[in-house]
PDB file of C-alpha atoms in Angstrom:
ATOM      1  CA  LEU L  14      -0.430 -41.998 -28.490  1.00 56.00           C
ATOM      2  CA  GLU L  15      -1.856 -38.551 -29.146  1.00 64.00           C
ATOM      3  CA  GLY L  16      -2.650 -35.393 -27.195  1.00 70.00           C
ATOM      4  CA  ASP L  17      -2.664 -35.841 -23.438  1.00 79.00           C
ATOM      5  CA  GLU L  18      -2.427 -39.647 -23.501  1.00 87.00           C
ATOM      6  CA  LEU L  19       0.314 -41.253 -21.406  1.00 89.00           C
ATOM      7  CA  LEU L  20       1.892 -44.706 -21.340  1.00 92.00           C
ATOM      8  CA  VAL L  21       2.673 -45.605 -17.711  1.00 93.00           C
ATOM      9  CA  ALA L  22       4.439 -48.878 -16.962  1.00 91.00           C
ATOM     10  CA  GLU L  23       3.605 -51.234 -14.108  1.00 91.00           C
ATOM     11  CA  HIS L  24       7.189 -51.327 -12.839  1.00 87.00           C
ATOM     12  CA  GLY L  25       7.970 -52.623  -9.359  1.00 84.00           C
ATOM     13  CA  TYR L  26      11.731 -52.189  -9.218  1.00 86.00           C
ATOM     14  CA  ASP L  27      14.425 -49.683 -10.269  1.00 91.00           C
ATOM     15  CA  HIS L  28      12.788 -48.018 -13.276  1.00 92.00           C
ATOM     16  CA  ARG L  29      15.535 -45.499 -14.046  1.00 94.00           C
ATOM     17  CA  GLY L  30      17.115 -47.466 -16.869  1.00 92.00           C
ATOM     18  CA  ASP L  31      13.743 -47.881 -18.589  1.00 92.00           C
ATOM     19  CA  LEU L  32      12.620 -44.239 -18.507  1.00 92.00           C
ATOM     20  CA  ASP L  33      15.047 -42.635 -20.947  1.00 88.00           C
ATOM     21  CA  GLY L  34      12.494 -40.372 -22.618  1.00 85.00           C
ATOM     22  CA  THR L  35      12.059 -42.535 -25.725  1.00 87.00           C
ATOM     23  CA  GLY L  36       9.451 -45.055 -24.549  1.00 89.00           C
ATOM     24  CA  TRP L  37       7.221 -45.109 -21.520  1.00 91.00           C
ATOM     25  CA  HIS L  38       6.181 -41.686 -20.278  1.00 93.00           C
ATOM     26  CA  GLY L  39       6.298 -42.780 -16.643  1.00 95.00           C
ATOM     27  CA  ALA L  40       6.154 -45.727 -14.261  1.00 95.00           C
ATOM     28  CA  MET L  41       4.411 -46.809 -11.083  1.00 96.00           C
ATOM     29  CA  ASN L  42       6.910 -45.330  -8.656  1.00 96.00           C
ATOM     30  CA  TYR L  43       7.303 -48.117  -6.111  1.00 95.00           C
ATOM     31  CA  ALA L  44      11.082 -47.798  -5.788  1.00 93.00           C
ATOM     32  CA  GLY L  45      11.448 -44.014  -5.704  1.00 96.00           C
ATOM     33  CA  PHE L  46       8.354 -43.070  -3.710  1.00 97.00           C
ATOM     34  CA  LEU L  47       6.416 -45.896  -2.060  1.00 96.00           C
ATOM     35  CA  ARG L  48       9.374 -47.697  -0.480  1.00 94.00           C
ATOM     36  CA  PRO L  49      11.026 -44.524   0.905  1.00 96.00           C
ATOM     37  CA  VAL L  50       7.734 -43.263   2.348  1.00 98.00           C
ATOM     38  CA  TRP L  51       6.947 -46.643   3.882  1.00 96.00           C
ATOM     39  CA  GLY L  52      10.365 -46.702   5.546  1.00 96.00           C
ATOM     40  CA  TRP L  53       9.935 -43.212   6.983  1.00 98.00           C
ATOM     41  CA  LEU L  54       6.327 -43.512   8.165  1.00 98.00           C
ATOM     42  CA  ARG L  55       6.045 -47.207   9.079  1.00 96.00           C
ATOM     43  CA  ALA L  56       4.451 -48.099  12.396  1.00 96.00           C
ATOM     44  CA  ASP L  57       6.670 -49.037  15.315  1.00 93.00           C
ATOM     45  CA  GLU L  58       5.135 -52.514  15.318  1.00 92.00           C
ATOM     46  CA  LEU L  59       4.216 -54.167  12.020  1.00 90.00           C
ATOM     47  CA  PRO L  60       2.094 -57.253  11.366  1.00 86.00           C
ATOM     48  CA  ALA L  61       4.271 -60.350  11.004  1.00 84.00           C
ATOM     49  CA  GLU L  62       3.827 -60.580   7.229  1.00 78.00           C
ATOM     50  CA  LEU L  63       4.938 -56.979   6.704  1.00 81.00           C
ATOM     51  CA  ALA L  64       7.812 -57.248   9.152  1.00 79.00           C
ATOM     52  CA  ARG L  65       9.447 -60.066   7.184  1.00 79.00           C
ATOM     53  CA  SER L  66       8.638 -59.348   3.533  1.00 75.00           C
ATOM     54  CA  PHE L  67       7.742 -56.753   0.916  1.00 75.00           C
ATOM     55  CA  TRP L  68       5.774 -57.830  -2.152  1.00 68.00           C
ATOM     56  CA  GLY L  69       6.936 -61.414  -1.652  1.00 67.00           C
ATOM     57  CA  ALA L  70      10.626 -60.495  -1.275  1.00 71.00           C
ATOM     58  CA  PRO L  71      12.219 -61.365   2.111  1.00 78.00           C
ATOM     59  CA  VAL L  72      13.390 -57.816   2.838  1.00 78.00           C
ATOM     60  CA  GLY L  73      10.821 -56.363   5.226  1.00 82.00           C
ATOM     61  CA  ILE L  74      10.446 -52.600   5.710  1.00 90.00           C
ATOM     62  CA  PRO L  75      13.543 -51.067   7.326  1.00 89.00           C
ATOM     63  CA  ARG L  76      13.009 -47.859   9.294  1.00 92.00           C
ATOM     64  CA  ALA L  77      14.414 -44.838   7.416  1.00 96.00           C
ATOM     65  CA  SER L  78      15.423 -41.348   8.513  1.00 97.00           C
ATOM     66  CA  GLY L  79      14.134 -38.250   6.791  1.00 98.00           C
ATOM     67  CA  ALA L  80      17.555 -37.800   5.163  1.00 98.00           C
ATOM     68  CA  ALA L  81      17.563 -41.352   3.759  1.00 97.00           C
ATOM     69  CA  THR L  82      14.005 -40.922   2.485  1.00 98.00           C
ATOM     70  CA  VAL L  83      14.799 -37.667   0.688  1.00 98.00           C
ATOM     71  CA  ALA L  84      18.050 -39.104  -0.712  1.00 98.00           C
ATOM     72  CA  ALA L  85      16.162 -42.038  -2.264  1.00 97.00           C
ATOM     73  CA  MET L  86      13.532 -39.771  -3.821  1.00 98.00           C
ATOM     74  CA  ARG L  87      16.166 -37.415  -5.223  1.00 98.00           C
ATOM     75  CA  ALA L  88      18.226 -40.273  -6.643  1.00 97.00           C
ATOM     76  CA  PHE L  89      15.283 -41.642  -8.574  1.00 96.00           C
ATOM     77  CA  ARG L  90      14.174 -38.244  -9.882  1.00 97.00           C
ATOM     78  CA  ALA L  91      17.753 -37.399 -10.890  1.00 96.00           C
ATOM     79  CA  GLY L  92      18.051 -40.646 -12.851  1.00 96.00           C
ATOM     80  CA  ILE L  93      15.207 -39.957 -15.297  1.00 95.00           C
ATOM     81  CA  PRO L  94      14.033 -37.017 -17.432  1.00 95.00           C
ATOM     82  CA  TRP L  95      12.051 -34.486 -15.399  1.00 96.00           C
ATOM     83  CA  GLN L  96       8.983 -35.043 -17.584  1.00 95.00           C
ATOM     84  CA  SER L  97       9.122 -38.747 -16.721  1.00 95.00           C
ATOM     85  CA  ALA L  98       9.162 -37.865 -13.023  1.00 96.00           C
ATOM     86  CA  LEU L  99       6.077 -35.667 -13.482  1.00 96.00           C
ATOM     87  CA  ASN L 100       4.285 -38.448 -15.396  1.00 95.00           C
ATOM     88  CA  SER L 101       5.110 -41.278 -12.962  1.00 96.00           C
ATOM     89  CA  TRP L 102       2.603 -42.382 -10.376  1.00 97.00           C
ATOM     90  CA  THR L 103       3.205 -41.481  -6.735  1.00 97.00           C
ATOM     91  CA  LEU L 104       1.489 -44.361  -4.984  1.00 97.00           C
ATOM     92  CA  LEU L 105       1.305 -45.418  -1.355  1.00 98.00           C
ATOM     93  CA  ASP L 106      -0.072 -48.895  -2.014  1.00 97.00           C
ATOM     94  CA  SER L 107      -1.804 -50.974  -4.671  1.00 95.00           C
ATOM     95  CA  HIS L 108      -3.715 -54.216  -5.138  1.00 93.00           C
ATOM     96  CA  ASP L 109      -0.331 -56.010  -5.031  1.00 91.00           C
ATOM     97  CA  THR L 110       0.857 -54.637  -1.660  1.00 92.00           C
ATOM     98  CA  ALA L 111      -0.229 -54.095   1.900  1.00 93.00           C
ATOM     99  CA  ARG L 112      -2.495 -51.123   2.516  1.00 96.00           C
ATOM    100  CA  PHE L 113      -0.670 -47.979   3.589  1.00 97.00           C
ATOM    101  CA  ARG L 114      -3.072 -47.529   6.533  1.00 97.00           C
ATOM    102  CA  THR L 115      -1.751 -50.845   7.892  1.00 96.00           C
ATOM    103  CA  VAL L 116       1.863 -49.884   7.209  1.00 96.00           C
ATOM    104  CA  ALA L 117       1.527 -46.459   8.869  1.00 97.00           C
ATOM    105  CA  GLY L 118      -0.440 -47.782  11.811  1.00 96.00           C
ATOM    106  CA  SER L 119      -2.438 -44.590  12.431  1.00 97.00           C
ATOM    107  CA  ARG L 120      -4.543 -42.009  10.631  1.00 97.00           C
ATOM    108  CA  ASP L 121      -2.110 -39.210  11.508  1.00 98.00           C
ATOM    109  CA  ARG L 122       0.936 -40.935  10.022  1.00 98.00           C
ATOM    110  CA  MET L 123      -1.124 -42.013   7.042  1.00 98.00           C
ATOM    111  CA  LEU L 124      -2.093 -38.399   6.359  1.00 98.00           C
ATOM    112  CA  VAL L 125       1.556 -37.349   6.365  1.00 98.00           C
ATOM    113  CA  GLY L 126       2.077 -39.889   3.584  1.00 98.00           C
ATOM    114  CA  VAL L 127      -0.998 -38.665   1.701  1.00 98.00           C
ATOM    115  CA  GLY L 128       0.314 -35.109   1.988  1.00 98.00           C
ATOM    116  CA  LEU L 129       3.628 -36.208   0.488  1.00 98.00           C
ATOM    117  CA  GLN L 130       1.758 -38.070  -2.242  1.00 98.00           C
ATOM    118  CA  MET L 131      -0.352 -35.053  -3.219  1.00 98.00           C
ATOM    119  CA  THR L 132       2.524 -32.536  -3.172  1.00 98.00           C
ATOM    120  CA  SER L 133       5.488 -34.480  -4.583  1.00 98.00           C
ATOM    121  CA  PRO L 134       6.375 -34.422  -8.298  1.00 98.00           C
ATOM    122  CA  GLY L 135       4.284 -37.009 -10.118  1.00 97.00           C
ATOM    123  CA  VAL L 136       0.678 -38.126 -10.530  1.00 97.00           C
ATOM    124  CA  PRO L 137      -1.038 -39.291  -7.302  1.00 98.00           C
ATOM    125  CA  MET L 138      -2.569 -42.770  -7.648  1.00 97.00           C
ATOM    126  CA  LEU L 139      -5.113 -43.965  -5.066  1.00 96.00           C
ATOM    127  CA  PHE L 140      -6.118 -47.585  -4.592  1.00 96.00           C
ATOM    128  CA  ALA L 141      -9.879 -47.844  -4.066  1.00 96.00           C
ATOM    129  CA  GLY L 142     -10.630 -47.685  -0.357  1.00 97.00           C
ATOM    130  CA  ASP L 143      -7.469 -45.870   0.750  1.00 97.00           C
ATOM    131  CA  GLU L 144      -9.584 -42.794   1.322  1.00 97.00           C
ATOM    132  CA  LEU L 145     -11.901 -44.754   3.647  1.00 97.00           C
ATOM    133  CA  GLY L 146      -9.101 -46.217   5.741  1.00 97.00           C
ATOM    134  CA  LEU L 147      -9.262 -49.810   4.477  1.00 97.00           C
ATOM    135  CA  GLU L 148      -6.495 -52.066   5.761  1.00 96.00           C
ATOM    136  CA  GLY L 149      -4.636 -55.141   4.518  1.00 94.00           C
ATOM    137  CA  GLU L 150      -1.382 -56.903   5.402  1.00 92.00           C
ATOM    138  CA  TRP L 151      -0.506 -58.189   1.910  1.00 88.00           C
ATOM    139  CA  GLY L 152      -1.794 -58.016  -1.670  1.00 87.00           C
ATOM    140  CA  GLU L 153      -4.682 -60.460  -1.449  1.00 90.00           C
ATOM    141  CA  ASP L 154      -5.652 -59.201   2.016  1.00 92.00           C
ATOM    142  CA  SER L 155      -5.772 -55.661   0.610  1.00 93.00           C
ATOM    143  CA  ARG L 156      -8.305 -56.558  -2.076  1.00 94.00           C
ATOM    144  CA  ARG L 157     -11.220 -56.327   0.298  1.00 91.00           C
ATOM    145  CA  PRO L 158     -14.575 -55.216  -1.170  1.00 93.00           C
ATOM    146  CA  MET L 159     -15.451 -51.554  -0.967  1.00 95.00           C
ATOM    147  CA  PRO L 160     -17.910 -51.059   1.932  1.00 95.00           C
ATOM    148  CA  TRP L 161     -20.357 -49.023  -0.154  1.00 95.00           C
ATOM    149  CA  GLY L 162     -23.343 -49.925   2.022  1.00 94.00           C
ATOM    150  CA  SER L 163     -21.558 -49.604   5.370  1.00 96.00           C
ATOM    151  CA  ARG L 164     -20.798 -45.945   5.863  1.00 94.00           C
ATOM    152  CA  GLU L 165     -20.229 -46.570   9.573  1.00 95.00           C
ATOM    153  CA  ARG L 166     -16.998 -48.317   8.540  1.00 94.00           C
ATOM    154  CA  TRP L 167     -15.706 -45.271   6.651  1.00 97.00           C
ATOM    155  CA  ASP L 168     -13.067 -43.073   8.279  1.00 97.00           C
ATOM    156  CA  ALA L 169     -14.898 -39.791   7.677  1.00 97.00           C
ATOM    157  CA  GLU L 170     -12.077 -37.615   9.010  1.00 97.00           C
ATOM    158  CA  LEU L 171      -9.605 -39.309   6.677  1.00 97.00           C
ATOM    159  CA  LEU L 172     -11.968 -38.938   3.708  1.00 98.00           C
ATOM    160  CA  ASP L 173     -12.388 -35.204   4.379  1.00 98.00           C
ATOM    161  CA  ALA L 174      -8.611 -34.768   4.541  1.00 98.00           C
ATOM    162  CA  TYR L 175      -8.208 -36.603   1.232  1.00 98.00           C
ATOM    163  CA  ARG L 176     -10.767 -34.288  -0.361  1.00 98.00           C
ATOM    164  CA  ARG L 177      -8.963 -31.161   0.856  1.00 97.00           C
ATOM    165  CA  LEU L 178      -5.588 -32.370  -0.390  1.00 98.00           C
ATOM    166  CA  ILE L 179      -7.009 -33.459  -3.758  1.00 98.00           C
ATOM    167  CA  VAL L 180      -8.651 -30.054  -4.248  1.00 98.00           C
ATOM    168  CA  LEU L 181      -5.286 -28.411  -3.551  1.00 98.00           C
ATOM    169  CA  ARG L 182      -3.440 -30.765  -5.923  1.00 98.00           C
ATOM    170  CA  ARG L 183      -5.908 -30.216  -8.774  1.00 97.00           C
ATOM    171  CA  SER L 184      -5.917 -26.416  -8.371  1.00 97.00           C
ATOM    172  CA  SER L 185      -2.146 -25.862  -8.064  1.00 98.00           C
ATOM    173  CA  ASP L 186       0.166 -25.178 -10.992  1.00 97.00           C
ATOM    174  CA  ALA L 187       3.215 -25.597  -8.750  1.00 98.00           C
ATOM    175  CA  LEU L 188       2.118 -29.083  -7.681  1.00 98.00           C
ATOM    176  CA  ALA L 189       1.227 -30.161 -11.210  1.00 96.00           C
ATOM    177  CA  ARG L 190       4.479 -29.192 -12.907  1.00 95.00           C
ATOM    178  CA  GLY L 191       6.665 -27.094 -10.604  1.00 97.00           C
ATOM    179  CA  GLY L 192      10.171 -27.877  -9.438  1.00 97.00           C
ATOM    180  CA  ILE L 193      11.114 -29.026  -5.941  1.00 98.00           C
ATOM    181  CA  ARG L 194      13.759 -27.697  -3.519  1.00 97.00           C
ATOM    182  CA  TYR L 195      14.336 -28.992  -0.003  1.00 98.00           C
ATOM    183  CA  ALA L 196      14.423 -26.315   2.685  1.00 97.00           C
ATOM    184  CA  HIS L 197      14.932 -28.559   5.734  1.00 98.00           C
ATOM    185  CA  VAL L 198      15.626 -32.283   6.144  1.00 98.00           C
ATOM    186  CA  GLY L 199      15.800 -33.889   9.596  1.00 98.00           C
ATOM    187  CA  ASP L 200      15.083 -37.312  11.025  1.00 97.00           C
ATOM    188  CA  ASP L 201      11.442 -36.457  11.718  1.00 98.00           C
ATOM    189  CA  ALA L 202      10.780 -33.377   9.555  1.00 98.00           C
ATOM    190  CA  VAL L 203      11.034 -32.620   5.839  1.00 98.00           C
ATOM    191  CA  ALA L 204      10.214 -29.179   4.404  1.00 98.00           C
ATOM    192  CA  TYR L 205      10.296 -28.433   0.682  1.00 98.00           C
ATOM    193  CA  LEU L 206       9.295 -25.801  -1.843  1.00 98.00           C
ATOM    194  CA  ARG L 207       7.239 -26.522  -4.970  1.00 98.00           C
ATOM    195  CA  GLU L 208       7.661 -23.678  -7.430  1.00 98.00           C
ATOM    196  CA  SER L 209       6.386 -22.698 -10.860  1.00 97.00           C
ATOM    197  CA  PRO L 210       6.431 -19.285 -12.585  1.00 96.00           C
ATOM    198  CA  SER L 211       2.929 -18.567 -11.267  1.00 96.00           C
ATOM    199  CA  GLU L 212       2.996 -20.093  -7.777  1.00 97.00           C
ATOM    200  CA  ARG L 213       5.268 -21.021  -4.864  1.00 98.00           C
ATOM    201  CA  LEU L 214       4.293 -23.381  -2.045  1.00 98.00           C
ATOM    202  CA  LEU L 215       6.060 -24.485   1.136  1.00 98.00           C
ATOM    203  CA  CYS L 216       5.226 -28.007   2.355  1.00 98.00           C
ATOM    204  CA  LEU L 217       6.106 -29.527   5.729  1.00 98.00           C
ATOM    205  CA  ALA L 218       5.868 -33.214   6.646  1.00 98.00           C
ATOM    206  CA  LEU L 219       6.350 -34.130  10.320  1.00 98.00           C
ATOM    207  CA  ARG L 220       6.746 -37.745  11.415  1.00 98.00           C
ATOM    208  CA  ALA L 221       6.883 -36.822  15.118  1.00 98.00           C
ATOM    209  CA  ASP L 222       7.256 -33.799  17.373  1.00 98.00           C
ATOM    210  CA  VAL L 223      10.336 -31.716  16.525  1.00 98.00           C
ATOM    211  CA  ASN L 224      12.066 -28.569  17.698  1.00 96.00           C
ATOM    212  CA  PRO L 225      10.564 -25.559  15.882  1.00 93.00           C
ATOM    213  CA  ILE L 226      11.935 -24.963  12.379  1.00 97.00           C
ATOM    214  CA  ARG L 227      12.488 -21.290  11.638  1.00 97.00           C
ATOM    215  CA  PHE L 228      12.900 -19.378   8.380  1.00 97.00           C
ATOM    216  CA  SER L 229      13.195 -15.693   7.671  1.00 96.00           C
ATOM    217  CA  LEU L 230      10.744 -14.370   5.116  1.00 96.00           C
ATOM    218  CA  ASP L 231      13.708 -12.863   3.271  1.00 95.00           C
ATOM    219  CA  GLU L 232      15.258 -16.321   3.094  1.00 93.00           C
ATOM    220  CA  LEU L 233      12.046 -17.678   1.607  1.00 95.00           C
ATOM    221  CA  GLY L 234      11.724 -14.714  -0.737  1.00 95.00           C
ATOM    222  CA  CYS L 235       8.211 -13.707   0.286  1.00 96.00           C
ATOM    223  CA  ARG L 236       6.228 -11.257   2.425  1.00 95.00           C
ATOM    224  CA  GLU L 237       3.989 -13.767   4.199  1.00 95.00           C
ATOM    225  CA  LEU L 238       2.903 -17.416   4.294  1.00 97.00           C
ATOM    226  CA  GLU L 239      -0.775 -18.107   3.595  1.00 97.00           C
ATOM    227  CA  PRO L 240      -1.920 -21.385   5.214  1.00 98.00           C
ATOM    228  CA  LEU L 241      -3.609 -23.781   2.773  1.00 98.00           C
ATOM    229  CA  VAL L 242      -3.466 -27.084   4.676  1.00 98.00           C
ATOM    230  CA  GLY L 243      -2.821 -27.535   8.383  1.00 97.00           C
ATOM    231  CA  ALA L 244      -1.763 -24.835  10.834  1.00 96.00           C
ATOM    232  CA  ALA L 245      -0.587 -21.259  10.440  1.00 95.00           C
ATOM    233  CA  CYS L 246       3.027 -20.330  11.137  1.00 94.00           C
ATOM    234  CA  GLY L 247       4.108 -18.481  14.235  1.00 94.00           C
ATOM    235  CA  SER L 248       5.528 -14.970  13.856  1.00 90.00           C
ATOM    236  CA  GLU L 249       8.753 -13.856  15.511  1.00 91.00           C
ATOM    237  CA  PRO L 250      10.771 -10.601  15.410  1.00 92.00           C
ATOM    238  CA  GLN L 251      12.798  -9.524  12.351  1.00 91.00           C
ATOM    239  CA  GLY L 252      10.480 -11.243   9.881  1.00 93.00           C
ATOM    240  CA  VAL L 253      11.108 -14.783  11.149  1.00 97.00           C
ATOM    241  CA  VAL L 254       8.417 -17.474  11.008  1.00 97.00           C
ATOM    242  CA  SER L 255       8.360 -20.686  13.039  1.00 97.00           C
ATOM    243  CA  LEU L 256       6.718 -23.726  11.464  1.00 98.00           C
ATOM    244  CA  PRO L 257       4.413 -26.055  13.412  1.00 97.00           C
ATOM    245  CA  SER L 258       6.351 -28.595  15.475  1.00 97.00           C
ATOM    246  CA  GLU L 259       3.734 -31.144  16.573  1.00 97.00           C
ATOM    247  CA  GLY L 260       3.625 -34.351  14.586  1.00 95.00           C
ATOM    248  CA  PRO L 261       2.611 -36.485  12.925  1.00 98.00           C
ATOM    249  CA  SER L 262       1.122 -33.730  10.761  1.00 98.00           C
ATOM    250  CA  PHE L 263       1.267 -32.213   7.285  1.00 98.00           C
ATOM    251  CA  HIS L 264       1.092 -28.526   6.301  1.00 98.00           C
ATOM    252  CA  VAL L 265       1.146 -26.392   3.155  1.00 98.00           C
ATOM    253  CA  TRP L 266       1.492 -22.620   2.770  1.00 98.00           C
ATOM    254  CA  ARG L 267       1.431 -20.340  -0.272  1.00 98.00           C
ATOM    255  CA  LEU L 268       4.279 -17.824  -0.442  1.00 98.00           C
ATOM    256  CA  ILE L 269       2.831 -14.342  -0.955  1.00 96.00           C
ATOM    257  CA  ASN L 270       5.009 -11.632  -2.467  1.00 90.00           C
ATOM    258  CA  GLY L 271       2.650  -8.733  -3.162  1.00 65.00           C
TER     259      GLY L 271
END
């Protein structure tokens, strides 16, 4: 391989032992991204096929807390070279799995997952039709034809949100190659910083309504938070900001220093 070419493996299980920096550049990150996100954002009631199995294995989709979700993601990133984490695919579904829209059960929860996908370390991978809200309970059911000639079946609000998040992902140095630090982890809320030498972003994923999360600007090391996706922060005395608390929702702010 030469230049910007990458070799990404179709790997459905624990890929850490295979990404040692000497072979594949990355893997389809089912184990360290898709499964944790599914567990955190799964619908309360799942179709029977999803409730009893995952990708043909009789394990179902257990419900996960925010802490368990973050712990799984960190364990997989810690077990491989950082460059392999950046080159691996962050995917929410594929032609071999149920559609994430079906797993999440609603547009709002789905968009929290898409926000995580577009702002986590790695390369976002979309399965054709995700952006239109296509559903499917298992691999074959998910391989439904694209409804090119039936725009009335498209989820226009979902498509617009995908476009906004993709524009942000493609324009951001911090999201392309920056590090990640977790600022808050709760059962229903995860906040994290993506940082590169030229840019710092604060991301917030909410699974449900939470008590307001507060940070001082000094603690964040900035003068203000510029909203990029979602809502603005609330301002409180002594340079404290309160993050949005209504979920499911996803938000991103740029940290401004000057």
